[in-house]
PDB file of C-alpha atoms in Angstrom:
ATOM      1  CA  MET S   1     -13.243   8.372   8.045  1.00  0.00           C
ATOM      2  CA  ASN S   2     -16.199   6.326   6.695  1.00  0.00           C
ATOM      3  CA  ASN S   3     -16.076   2.850   8.338  1.00  0.00           C
ATOM      4  CA  ILE S   4     -17.525   0.951   5.356  1.00  0.00           C
ATOM      5  CA  ILE S   5     -14.310   0.665   3.476  1.00  0.00           C
ATOM      6  CA  THR S   6     -12.041  -0.262   6.351  1.00  0.00           C
ATOM      7  CA  ASP S   7     -14.819  -2.769   7.616  1.00  0.00           C
ATOM      8  CA  ILE S   8     -14.835  -4.462   4.266  1.00  0.00           C
ATOM      9  CA  THR S   9     -10.958  -4.619   3.716  1.00  0.00           C
ATOM     10  CA  ALA S  10     -10.585  -5.923   7.283  1.00  0.00           C
ATOM     11  CA  SER S  11     -12.965  -8.748   6.731  1.00  0.00           C
ATOM     12  CA  THR S  12     -12.224 -10.091   3.263  1.00  0.00           C
ATOM     13  CA  ASP S  13     -10.052  -9.769   0.080  1.00  0.00           C
ATOM     14  CA  ARG S  14     -13.136 -10.457  -2.145  1.00  0.00           C
ATOM     15  CA  TYR S  15     -13.848  -6.930  -2.973  1.00  0.00           C
ATOM     16  CA  ASN S  16     -13.504  -4.351  -5.550  1.00  0.00           C
ATOM     17  CA  LEU S  17     -14.489  -0.741  -4.569  1.00  0.00           C
ATOM     18  CA  HIS S  18     -13.511   1.312  -7.708  1.00  0.00           C
ATOM     19  CA  SER S  19     -15.295   0.613 -10.933  1.00  0.00           C
ATOM     20  CA  HIS S  20     -16.931   2.465 -13.978  1.00  0.00           C
ATOM     21  CA  THR S  21     -20.009   1.718 -15.969  1.00  0.00           C
ATOM     22  CA  GLN S  22     -22.240   3.159 -18.798  1.00  0.00           C
ATOM     23  CA  PHE S  23     -22.743   6.337 -16.541  1.00  0.00           C
ATOM     24  CA  CYS S  24     -19.292   7.617 -17.299  1.00  0.00           C
ATOM     25  CA  ASP S  25     -16.482   6.131 -19.424  1.00  0.00           C
ATOM     26  CA  GLY S  26     -17.096   2.416 -18.490  1.00  0.00           C
ATOM     27  CA  HIS S  27     -17.829  -0.073 -21.251  1.00  0.00           C
ATOM     28  CA  ALA S  28     -20.756  -2.140 -19.734  1.00  0.00           C
ATOM     29  CA  PRO S  29     -23.997  -1.604 -17.871  1.00  0.00           C
ATOM     30  CA  MET S  30     -24.092  -1.881 -14.126  1.00  0.00           C
ATOM     31  CA  GLU S  31     -25.969  -4.966 -14.089  1.00  0.00           C
ATOM     32  CA  THR S  32     -23.290  -6.608 -16.382  1.00  0.00           C
ATOM     33  CA  MET S  33     -20.604  -5.559 -14.019  1.00  0.00           C
ATOM     34  CA  ALA S  34     -22.415  -6.729 -10.977  1.00  0.00           C
ATOM     35  CA  ARG S  35     -23.007 -10.289 -12.445  1.00  0.00           C
ATOM     36  CA  ALA S  36     -19.428 -10.492 -13.623  1.00  0.00           C
ATOM     37  CA  ALA S  37     -18.433  -9.543  -9.972  1.00  0.00           C
ATOM     38  CA  ALA S  38     -20.609 -12.315  -8.591  1.00  0.00           C
ATOM     39  CA  ASP S  39     -19.081 -14.812 -11.077  1.00  0.00           C
ATOM     40  CA  SER S  40     -15.737 -13.822  -9.950  1.00  0.00           C
ATOM     41  CA  GLY S  41     -16.545 -14.522  -6.322  1.00  0.00           C
ATOM     42  CA  MET S  42     -16.825 -10.892  -5.111  1.00  0.00           C
ATOM     43  CA  LEU S  43     -18.412 -10.423  -1.882  1.00  0.00           C
ATOM     44  CA  HIS S  44     -18.387  -6.632  -2.013  1.00  0.00           C
ATOM     45  CA  TYR S  45     -18.611  -4.406  -5.049  1.00  0.00           C
ATOM     46  CA  GLY S  46     -18.624  -0.650  -5.577  1.00  0.00           C
ATOM     47  CA  PHE S  47     -19.810   1.352  -8.516  1.00  0.00           C
ATOM     48  CA  THR S  48     -17.813   4.770  -8.681  1.00  0.00           C
ATOM     49  CA  PRO S  49     -18.680   6.764 -11.713  1.00  0.00           C
ATOM     50  CA  HIS S  50     -16.504   9.803 -12.508  1.00  0.00           C
ATOM     51  CA  SER S  51     -18.557  12.472 -10.807  1.00  0.00           C
ATOM     52  CA  PRO S  52     -20.230  15.411 -12.637  1.00  0.00           C
ATOM     53  CA  LEU S  53     -17.803  18.350 -13.083  1.00  0.00           C
ATOM     54  CA  CYS S  54     -18.213  22.031 -13.716  1.00  0.00           C
ATOM     55  CA  ILE S  55     -16.086  21.818 -16.654  1.00  0.00           C
ATOM     56  CA  GLU S  56     -16.488  19.695 -19.987  1.00  0.00           C
ATOM     57  CA  SER S  57     -15.153  16.217 -19.704  1.00  0.00           C
ATOM     58  CA  PRO S  58     -16.160  13.374 -21.990  1.00  0.00           C
ATOM     59  CA  CYS S  59     -15.151  10.911 -19.194  1.00  0.00           C
ATOM     60  CA  ASN S  60     -17.499  12.202 -16.486  1.00  0.00           C
ATOM     61  CA  MET S  61     -21.241  11.500 -15.778  1.00  0.00           C
ATOM     62  CA  SER S  62     -23.815  14.108 -16.302  1.00  0.00           C
ATOM     63  CA  ALA S  63     -25.548  15.676 -13.046  1.00  0.00           C
ATOM     64  CA  ASP S  64     -28.798  14.663 -14.788  1.00  0.00           C
ATOM     65  CA  ASP S  65     -27.780  11.026 -14.443  1.00  0.00           C
ATOM     66  CA  VAL S  66     -26.973  10.931 -10.706  1.00  0.00           C
ATOM     67  CA  ARG S  67     -30.613   9.947  -9.589  1.00  0.00           C
ATOM     68  CA  ALA S  68     -30.713   7.198 -12.346  1.00  0.00           C
ATOM     69  CA  PHE S  69     -27.396   5.921 -11.097  1.00  0.00           C
ATOM     70  CA  ILE S  70     -28.424   5.625  -7.537  1.00  0.00           C
ATOM     71  CA  ASP S  71     -31.792   4.140  -8.518  1.00  0.00           C
ATOM     72  CA  GLU S  72     -30.102   1.460 -10.615  1.00  0.00           C
ATOM     73  CA  THR S  73     -27.773   0.509  -7.756  1.00  0.00           C
ATOM     74  CA  ASP S  74     -31.065   0.241  -5.422  1.00  0.00           C
ATOM     75  CA  ARG S  75     -32.661  -2.023  -8.239  1.00  0.00           C
ATOM     76  CA  LEU S  76     -29.827  -4.288  -8.541  1.00  0.00           C
ATOM     77  CA  ARG S  77     -29.722  -4.653  -4.711  1.00  0.00           C
ATOM     78  CA  SER S  78     -33.286  -5.903  -4.821  1.00  0.00           C
ATOM     79  CA  LEU S  79     -32.805  -8.610  -7.271  1.00  0.00           C
ATOM     80  CA  PRO S  80     -33.608 -11.935  -6.153  1.00  0.00           C
ATOM     81  CA  GLU S  81     -30.295 -13.672  -7.408  1.00  0.00           C
ATOM     82  CA  LYS S  82     -27.081 -13.636  -5.336  1.00  0.00           C
ATOM     83  CA  LEU S  83     -25.037 -10.562  -6.218  1.00  0.00           C
ATOM     84  CA  PRO S  84     -22.138  -9.143  -4.020  1.00  0.00           C
ATOM     85  CA  ALA S  85     -23.155  -6.455  -1.664  1.00  0.00           C
ATOM     86  CA  LEU S  86     -23.424  -3.406  -3.877  1.00  0.00           C
ATOM     87  CA  TYR S  87     -22.455   0.202  -3.099  1.00  0.00           C
ATOM     88  CA  ALA S  88     -23.294   3.553  -4.837  1.00  0.00           C
ATOM     89  CA  ALA S  89     -20.211   5.692  -4.542  1.00  0.00           C
ATOM     90  CA  MET S  90     -18.343   8.265  -6.820  1.00  0.00           C
ATOM     91  CA  GLU S  91     -14.866   9.065  -7.949  1.00  0.00           C
ATOM     92  CA  ILE S  92     -14.712  12.872  -7.585  1.00  0.00           C
ATOM     93  CA  ASP S  93     -12.127  15.064  -9.151  1.00  0.00           C
ATOM     94  CA  PHE S  94     -10.597  17.928  -7.156  1.00  0.00           C
ATOM     95  CA  LEU S  95     -10.253  20.960  -9.525  1.00  0.00           C
ATOM     96  CA  SER S  96      -9.762  23.780  -7.040  1.00  0.00           C
ATOM     97  CA  ALA S  97     -10.798  25.027  -3.611  1.00  0.00           C
ATOM     98  CA  ASP S  98     -14.135  25.574  -5.111  1.00  0.00           C
ATOM     99  CA  PHE S  99     -14.736  22.210  -6.591  1.00  0.00           C
ATOM    100  CA  GLY S 100     -13.839  18.818  -5.285  1.00  0.00           C
ATOM    101  CA  PRO S 101     -15.051  15.927  -2.865  1.00  0.00           C
ATOM    102  CA  HIS S 102     -15.507  18.483  -0.186  1.00  0.00           C
ATOM    103  CA  ILE S 103     -18.313  20.474  -1.631  1.00  0.00           C
ATOM    104  CA  ASP S 104     -21.843  20.209  -0.440  1.00  0.00           C
ATOM    105  CA  PHE S 105     -23.367  18.970  -3.783  1.00  0.00           C
ATOM    106  CA  PHE S 106     -21.635  15.556  -3.311  1.00  0.00           C
ATOM    107  CA  HIS S 107     -22.524  15.082   0.415  1.00  0.00           C
ATOM    108  CA  LYS S 108     -26.179  15.767  -0.257  1.00  0.00           C
ATOM    109  CA  LEU S 109     -26.209  12.565  -2.486  1.00  0.00           C
ATOM    110  CA  ASP S 110     -27.193   9.347  -1.056  1.00  0.00           C
ATOM    111  CA  LEU S 111     -23.760   7.784  -1.581  1.00  0.00           C
ATOM    112  CA  ASP S 112     -22.070   5.034   0.330  1.00  0.00           C
ATOM    113  CA  TYR S 113     -18.508   6.429   0.190  1.00  0.00           C
ATOM    114  CA  TRP S 114     -16.439   9.011  -1.847  1.00  0.00           C
ATOM    115  CA  ILE S 115     -13.275   8.595  -3.596  1.00  0.00           C
ATOM    116  CA  GLY S 116     -10.965  11.632  -4.199  1.00  0.00           C
ATOM    117  CA  SER S 117      -8.704  11.692  -7.284  1.00  0.00           C
ATOM    118  CA  VAL S 118      -6.789  14.090  -9.303  1.00  0.00           C
ATOM    119  CA  HIS S 119      -6.846  14.094 -13.036  1.00  0.00           C
ATOM    120  CA  PHE S 120      -6.802  17.751 -13.963  1.00  0.00           C
ATOM    121  CA  VAL S 121      -3.839  20.061 -13.412  1.00  0.00           C
ATOM    122  CA  PRO S 122      -4.007  23.788 -13.892  1.00  0.00           C
ATOM    123  CA  ASN S 123      -1.350  25.281 -16.258  1.00  0.00           C
ATOM    124  CA  GLN S 124       0.687  28.386 -15.711  1.00  0.00           C
ATOM    125  CA  ASP S 125      -2.415  30.445 -16.938  1.00  0.00           C
ATOM    126  CA  GLY S 126      -4.820  28.656 -14.534  1.00  0.00           C
ATOM    127  CA  ILE S 127      -6.511  26.526 -17.285  1.00  0.00           C
ATOM    128  CA  LEU S 128      -7.302  22.994 -16.276  1.00  0.00           C
ATOM    129  CA  ILE S 129      -5.807  20.234 -18.280  1.00  0.00           C
ATOM    130  CA  ASP S 130      -6.545  16.575 -18.145  1.00  0.00           C
ATOM    131  CA  CYS S 131      -3.272  14.858 -17.692  1.00  0.00           C
ATOM    132  CA  ASP S 132      -4.797  11.262 -17.703  1.00  0.00           C
ATOM    133  CA  GLY S 133      -5.185   9.373 -20.947  1.00  0.00           C
ATOM    134  CA  SER S 134      -2.518   8.428 -23.459  1.00  0.00           C
ATOM    135  CA  GLN S 135       0.938   9.252 -23.329  1.00  0.00           C
ATOM    136  CA  GLN S 136       0.871  10.901 -26.814  1.00  0.00           C
ATOM    137  CA  ARG S 137      -1.849  13.184 -25.583  1.00  0.00           C
ATOM    138  CA  PHE S 138      -0.077  14.099 -22.507  1.00  0.00           C
ATOM    139  CA  LEU S 139       3.269  14.881 -24.471  1.00  0.00           C
ATOM    140  CA  GLY S 140       1.255  17.229 -26.688  1.00  0.00           C
ATOM    141  CA  ASN S 141      -0.462  18.780 -23.737  1.00  0.00           C
ATOM    142  CA  LEU S 142       3.096  19.156 -21.985  1.00  0.00           C
ATOM    143  CA  LYS S 143       4.424  21.061 -24.935  1.00  0.00           C
ATOM    144  CA  ASP S 144       1.460  23.108 -25.815  1.00  0.00           C
ATOM    145  CA  GLY S 145      -0.371  23.574 -22.470  1.00  0.00           C
ATOM    146  CA  PHE S 146       2.397  23.561 -19.991  1.00  0.00           C
ATOM    147  CA  ARG S 147       5.273  25.158 -22.043  1.00  0.00           C
ATOM    148  CA  GLY S 148       7.238  22.032 -21.864  1.00  0.00           C
ATOM    149  CA  ASP S 149       7.721  22.263 -17.990  1.00  0.00           C
ATOM    150  CA  LEU S 150       7.443  18.676 -16.788  1.00  0.00           C
ATOM    151  CA  ARG S 151       8.416  19.349 -13.182  1.00  0.00           C
ATOM    152  CA  TYR S 152       5.753  22.149 -13.106  1.00  0.00           C
ATOM    153  CA  VAL S 153       3.022  19.617 -14.210  1.00  0.00           C
ATOM    154  CA  VAL S 154       4.179  16.825 -11.701  1.00  0.00           C
ATOM    155  CA  GLU S 155       4.473  19.359  -8.644  1.00  0.00           C
ATOM    156  CA  ARG S 156       1.187  20.887  -9.512  1.00  0.00           C
ATOM    157  CA  PHE S 157      -0.527  17.422  -9.794  1.00  0.00           C
ATOM    158  CA  PHE S 158       0.699  16.608  -6.170  1.00  0.00           C
ATOM    159  CA  GLU S 159      -0.108  20.022  -4.983  1.00  0.00           C
ATOM    160  CA  GLN S 160      -3.753  19.418  -6.126  1.00  0.00           C
ATOM    161  CA  THR S 161      -3.638  16.114  -4.163  1.00  0.00           C
ATOM    162  CA  LEU S 162      -2.382  17.743  -0.957  1.00  0.00           C
ATOM    163  CA  LEU S 163      -5.023  20.419  -1.244  1.00  0.00           C
ATOM    164  CA  MET S 164      -7.631  17.830  -1.718  1.00  0.00           C
ATOM    165  CA  LEU S 165      -6.522  15.845   1.399  1.00  0.00           C
ATOM    166  CA  GLU S 166      -6.555  19.160   3.453  1.00  0.00           C
ATOM    167  CA  ARG S 167      -9.983  19.902   2.184  1.00  0.00           C
ATOM    168  CA  GLY S 168     -11.150  16.376   3.043  1.00  0.00           C
ATOM    169  CA  GLY S 169     -14.736  15.288   2.188  1.00  0.00           C
ATOM    170  CA  PHE S 170     -13.770  11.760   0.948  1.00  0.00           C
ATOM    171  CA  ASP S 171     -12.878   8.262   2.317  1.00  0.00           C
ATOM    172  CA  MET S 172     -10.492   6.823  -0.203  1.00  0.00           C
ATOM    173  CA  LEU S 173      -7.570   8.430  -2.106  1.00  0.00           C
ATOM    174  CA  GLY S 174      -7.450   7.042  -5.634  1.00  0.00           C
ATOM    175  CA  HIS S 175      -4.217   6.338  -7.644  1.00  0.00           C
ATOM    176  CA  PHE S 176      -2.357   9.126  -6.052  1.00  0.00           C
ATOM    177  CA  ASP S 177       0.751   8.964  -8.216  1.00  0.00           C
ATOM    178  CA  LYS S 178      -1.143   8.339 -11.541  1.00  0.00           C
ATOM    179  CA  ILE S 179       0.771  11.378 -13.198  1.00  0.00           C
ATOM    180  CA  ALA S 180       3.839   9.060 -13.437  1.00  0.00           C
ATOM    181  CA  GLN S 181       2.162   6.973 -16.016  1.00  0.00           C
ATOM    182  CA  ASN S 182       2.509   9.799 -18.410  1.00  0.00           C
ATOM    183  CA  ALA S 183       5.401  11.630 -16.850  1.00  0.00           C
ATOM    184  CA  VAL S 184       7.745   8.771 -17.664  1.00  0.00           C
ATOM    185  CA  ALA S 185       7.182   9.283 -21.235  1.00  0.00           C
ATOM    186  CA  ALA S 186       9.041  12.673 -20.963  1.00  0.00           C
ATOM    187  CA  ASP S 187      11.466  11.609 -18.274  1.00  0.00           C
ATOM    188  CA  PRO S 188      11.999   7.998 -17.633  1.00  0.00           C
ATOM    189  CA  ASP S 189      13.902   8.390 -14.485  1.00  0.00           C
ATOM    190  CA  ILE S 190      11.418  10.897 -12.921  1.00  0.00           C
ATOM    191  CA  GLU S 191      10.574   8.616 -10.121  1.00  0.00           C
ATOM    192  CA  ASN S 192      14.289   8.511  -9.123  1.00  0.00           C
ATOM    193  CA  ARG S 193      14.493  12.179  -8.674  1.00  0.00           C
ATOM    194  CA  PHE S 194      15.004  13.288  -5.076  1.00  0.00           C
ATOM    195  CA  TRP S 195      12.311  16.082  -5.445  1.00  0.00           C
ATOM    196  CA  TYR S 196       9.803  13.498  -6.657  1.00  0.00           C
ATOM    197  CA  GLU S 197      10.147  11.189  -3.735  1.00  0.00           C
ATOM    198  CA  ALA S 198       9.761  14.161  -1.541  1.00  0.00           C
ATOM    199  CA  LEU S 199       6.533  14.807  -3.121  1.00  0.00           C
ATOM    200  CA  ILE S 200       5.474  11.272  -2.379  1.00  0.00           C
ATOM    201  CA  ASP S 201       6.347  11.628   1.138  1.00  0.00           C
ATOM    202  CA  ASP S 202       4.243  14.669   1.476  1.00  0.00           C
ATOM    203  CA  VAL S 203       1.252  12.727   0.257  1.00  0.00           C
ATOM    204  CA  VAL S 204       1.740   9.943   2.575  1.00  0.00           C
ATOM    205  CA  SER S 205       2.075  12.427   5.372  1.00  0.00           C
ATOM    206  CA  HIS S 206      -0.997  14.267   4.617  1.00  0.00           C
ATOM    207  CA  ALA S 207      -2.975  10.989   4.038  1.00  0.00           C
ATOM    208  CA  GLN S 208      -1.861   9.692   7.455  1.00  0.00           C
ATOM    209  CA  SER S 209      -3.070  12.982   9.063  1.00  0.00           C
ATOM    210  CA  ALA S 210      -6.317  13.002   7.224  1.00  0.00           C
ATOM    211  CA  GLY S 211      -7.077   9.369   8.342  1.00  0.00           C
ATOM    212  CA  ILE S 212      -8.133   8.240   4.958  1.00  0.00           C
ATOM    213  CA  VAL S 213      -7.796   4.865   2.920  1.00  0.00           C
ATOM    214  CA  VAL S 214      -5.266   4.751   0.264  1.00  0.00           C
ATOM    215  CA  GLU S 215      -6.021   2.844  -2.972  1.00  0.00           C
ATOM    216  CA  ILE S 216      -3.663   0.507  -4.407  1.00  0.00           C
ATOM    217  CA  ASN S 217      -5.018   0.662  -8.054  1.00  0.00           C
ATOM    218  CA  THR S 218      -4.131  -2.415 -10.157  1.00  0.00           C
ATOM    219  CA  LYS S 219      -5.800  -1.428 -13.439  1.00  0.00           C
ATOM    220  CA  TYR S 220      -2.439  -1.181 -15.498  1.00  0.00           C
ATOM    221  CA  ILE S 221      -0.363  -3.865 -14.002  1.00  0.00           C
ATOM    222  CA  ASN S 222      -0.708  -6.280 -17.005  1.00  0.00           C
ATOM    223  CA  SER S 223      -0.752  -3.598 -19.748  1.00  0.00           C
ATOM    224  CA  LYS S 224       1.809  -1.142 -18.176  1.00  0.00           C
ATOM    225  CA  ASN S 225       3.467  -3.237 -15.651  1.00  0.00           C
ATOM    226  CA  ARG S 226       2.801  -1.086 -12.592  1.00  0.00           C
ATOM    227  CA  PHE S 227       0.608  -0.211  -9.804  1.00  0.00           C
ATOM    228  CA  PHE S 228      -0.660   3.126  -8.561  1.00  0.00           C
ATOM    229  CA  PRO S 229       0.893   4.004  -6.190  1.00  0.00           C
ATOM    230  CA  HIS S 230       4.022   2.315  -7.331  1.00  0.00           C
ATOM    231  CA  GLN S 231       5.040  -0.633  -5.416  1.00  0.00           C
ATOM    232  CA  ARG S 232       8.048   1.068  -4.363  1.00  0.00           C
ATOM    233  CA  TRP S 233       6.162   3.485  -2.186  1.00  0.00           C
ATOM    234  CA  TRP S 234       4.054   0.727  -0.389  1.00  0.00           C
ATOM    235  CA  GLU S 235       6.508   0.371   2.606  1.00  0.00           C
ATOM    236  CA  LYS S 236       6.162   4.132   3.437  1.00  0.00           C
ATOM    237  CA  LEU S 237       2.210   3.677   3.432  1.00  0.00           C
ATOM    238  CA  ILE S 238       2.405   0.480   5.535  1.00  0.00           C
ATOM    239  CA  ARG S 239       4.884   2.037   8.037  1.00  0.00           C
ATOM    240  CA  ALA S 240       2.652   5.269   8.262  1.00  0.00           C
ATOM    241  CA  GLY S 241      -0.264   2.819   9.249  1.00  0.00           C
ATOM    242  CA  ILE S 242      -2.381   3.911   6.515  1.00  0.00           C
ATOM    243  CA  PRO S 243      -5.316   1.507   5.531  1.00  0.00           C
ATOM    244  CA  LEU S 244      -5.065   0.401   2.065  1.00  0.00           C
ATOM    245  CA  ALA S 245      -7.777  -1.079  -0.359  1.00  0.00           C
ATOM    246  CA  VAL S 246      -6.767  -2.960  -3.464  1.00  0.00           C
ATOM    247  CA  ASN S 247      -8.920  -2.018  -6.445  1.00  0.00           C
ATOM    248  CA  SER S 248      -8.951  -2.811 -10.182  1.00  0.00           C
ATOM    249  CA  ASP S 249     -10.605   0.457 -11.394  1.00  0.00           C
ATOM    250  CA  ALA S 250     -12.550  -1.834 -13.664  1.00  0.00           C
ATOM    251  CA  HIS S 251     -14.001  -0.412 -16.897  1.00  0.00           C
ATOM    252  CA  TYR S 252     -14.924  -3.795 -18.443  1.00  0.00           C
ATOM    253  CA  PRO S 253     -16.510  -6.956 -16.945  1.00  0.00           C
ATOM    254  CA  ASP S 254     -13.396  -9.073 -17.552  1.00  0.00           C
ATOM    255  CA  LYS S 255     -11.076  -6.667 -15.890  1.00  0.00           C
ATOM    256  CA  ILE S 256     -12.785  -6.880 -12.419  1.00  0.00           C
ATOM    257  CA  GLU S 257      -9.975  -9.088 -11.064  1.00  0.00           C
ATOM    258  CA  GLU S 258      -7.262  -7.358 -12.936  1.00  0.00           C
ATOM    259  CA  GLY S 259      -3.968  -7.410 -11.009  1.00  0.00           C
ATOM    260  CA  ARG S 260      -5.735  -7.733  -7.590  1.00  0.00           C
ATOM    261  CA  ASP S 261      -4.418 -11.103  -6.624  1.00  0.00           C
ATOM    262  CA  GLU S 262      -0.947 -10.043  -7.475  1.00  0.00           C
ATOM    263  CA  ALA S 263      -1.226  -6.795  -5.427  1.00  0.00           C
ATOM    264  CA  ILE S 264      -2.546  -8.692  -2.594  1.00  0.00           C
ATOM    265  CA  ARG S 265       0.240 -11.142  -2.548  1.00  0.00           C
ATOM    266  CA  LEU S 266       2.912  -8.422  -2.912  1.00  0.00           C
ATOM    267  CA  LEU S 267       1.362  -6.362  -0.070  1.00  0.00           C
ATOM    268  CA  ALA S 268       1.411  -9.418   2.205  1.00  0.00           C
ATOM    269  CA  ARG S 269       5.037 -10.012   1.219  1.00  0.00           C
ATOM    270  CA  THR S 270       6.015  -6.392   1.900  1.00  0.00           C
ATOM    271  CA  ARG S 271       4.267  -6.413   5.373  1.00  0.00           C
ATOM    272  CA  ASP S 272       6.059  -9.740   6.242  1.00  0.00           C
ATOM    273  CA  SER S 273       9.411  -8.085   5.183  1.00  0.00           C
ATOM    274  CA  ILE S 274       8.908  -5.166   7.359  1.00  0.00           C
ATOM    275  CA  THR S 275       8.001  -7.388  10.351  1.00  0.00           C
ATOM    276  CA  GLU S 276      11.067  -9.533   9.783  1.00  0.00           C
ATOM    277  CA  ARG S 277      13.297  -6.652   9.817  1.00  0.00           C
ATOM    278  CA  ASN S 278      11.682  -5.069  12.817  1.00  0.00           C
ATOM    279  CA  ASP S 279      11.984  -8.261  14.841  1.00  0.00           C
ATOM    280  CA  SER S 280      15.633  -8.631  13.914  1.00  0.00           C
ATOM    281  CA  LYS S 281      16.541  -5.306  15.363  1.00  0.00           C
TER     282      LYS S 281
END
């Protein structure tokens, strides 16, 4: 495992290691985001564009822009004014055994760390469908692309995650239950299903074995009132001894701190509760 992330998270809470800019689907230039991070008191800030893909995606950066992205990170590091320590990284989609954070392409790049995430799920015909985005789009894809089989979509999403963990090649697992954001539109009780929790347990076990950091993604706490992974699963992660990083997945300068303080407080409360219960035994 790359020690950069664990070294940062062990030393301070003033970091954000997942963000997007003009190089993918972010809404501000890198310099604007870096200055906003400095204004918010960040000590460490990571740029993590959605990586180039082998399929069409409007959210992902072009392979032709990778060098410019790394060069811009280096330029910002050289500025005389005080900015956070800046990192060039990527959020890389796992698509299949042939494409994901594990392939050589990404490890030949001069990156500081790698995030592995799942957004695309293969349907029953093997066609990859983006399951992120709006609930309305997801419900349309569920009906037309997945034959209305919600359990199939969810199980394949987590299967992709497990395969990604087995293949490795990344340091931090991004928003590993993000599928629930849209799945609840089709089944509001899906996270209470016994089989769904079994899928969560599989991810926790694989993440523990892989020795990677798991992200607590705070992007949607204010707009959708939830973290990824859901707070209900945090105790499983803590008891498994998995290192956690709290990131806002910022796409806008004013969202760099979105939900982070609340997540950090809740994590501390969860850890304290576990300790109290262990001490009372």
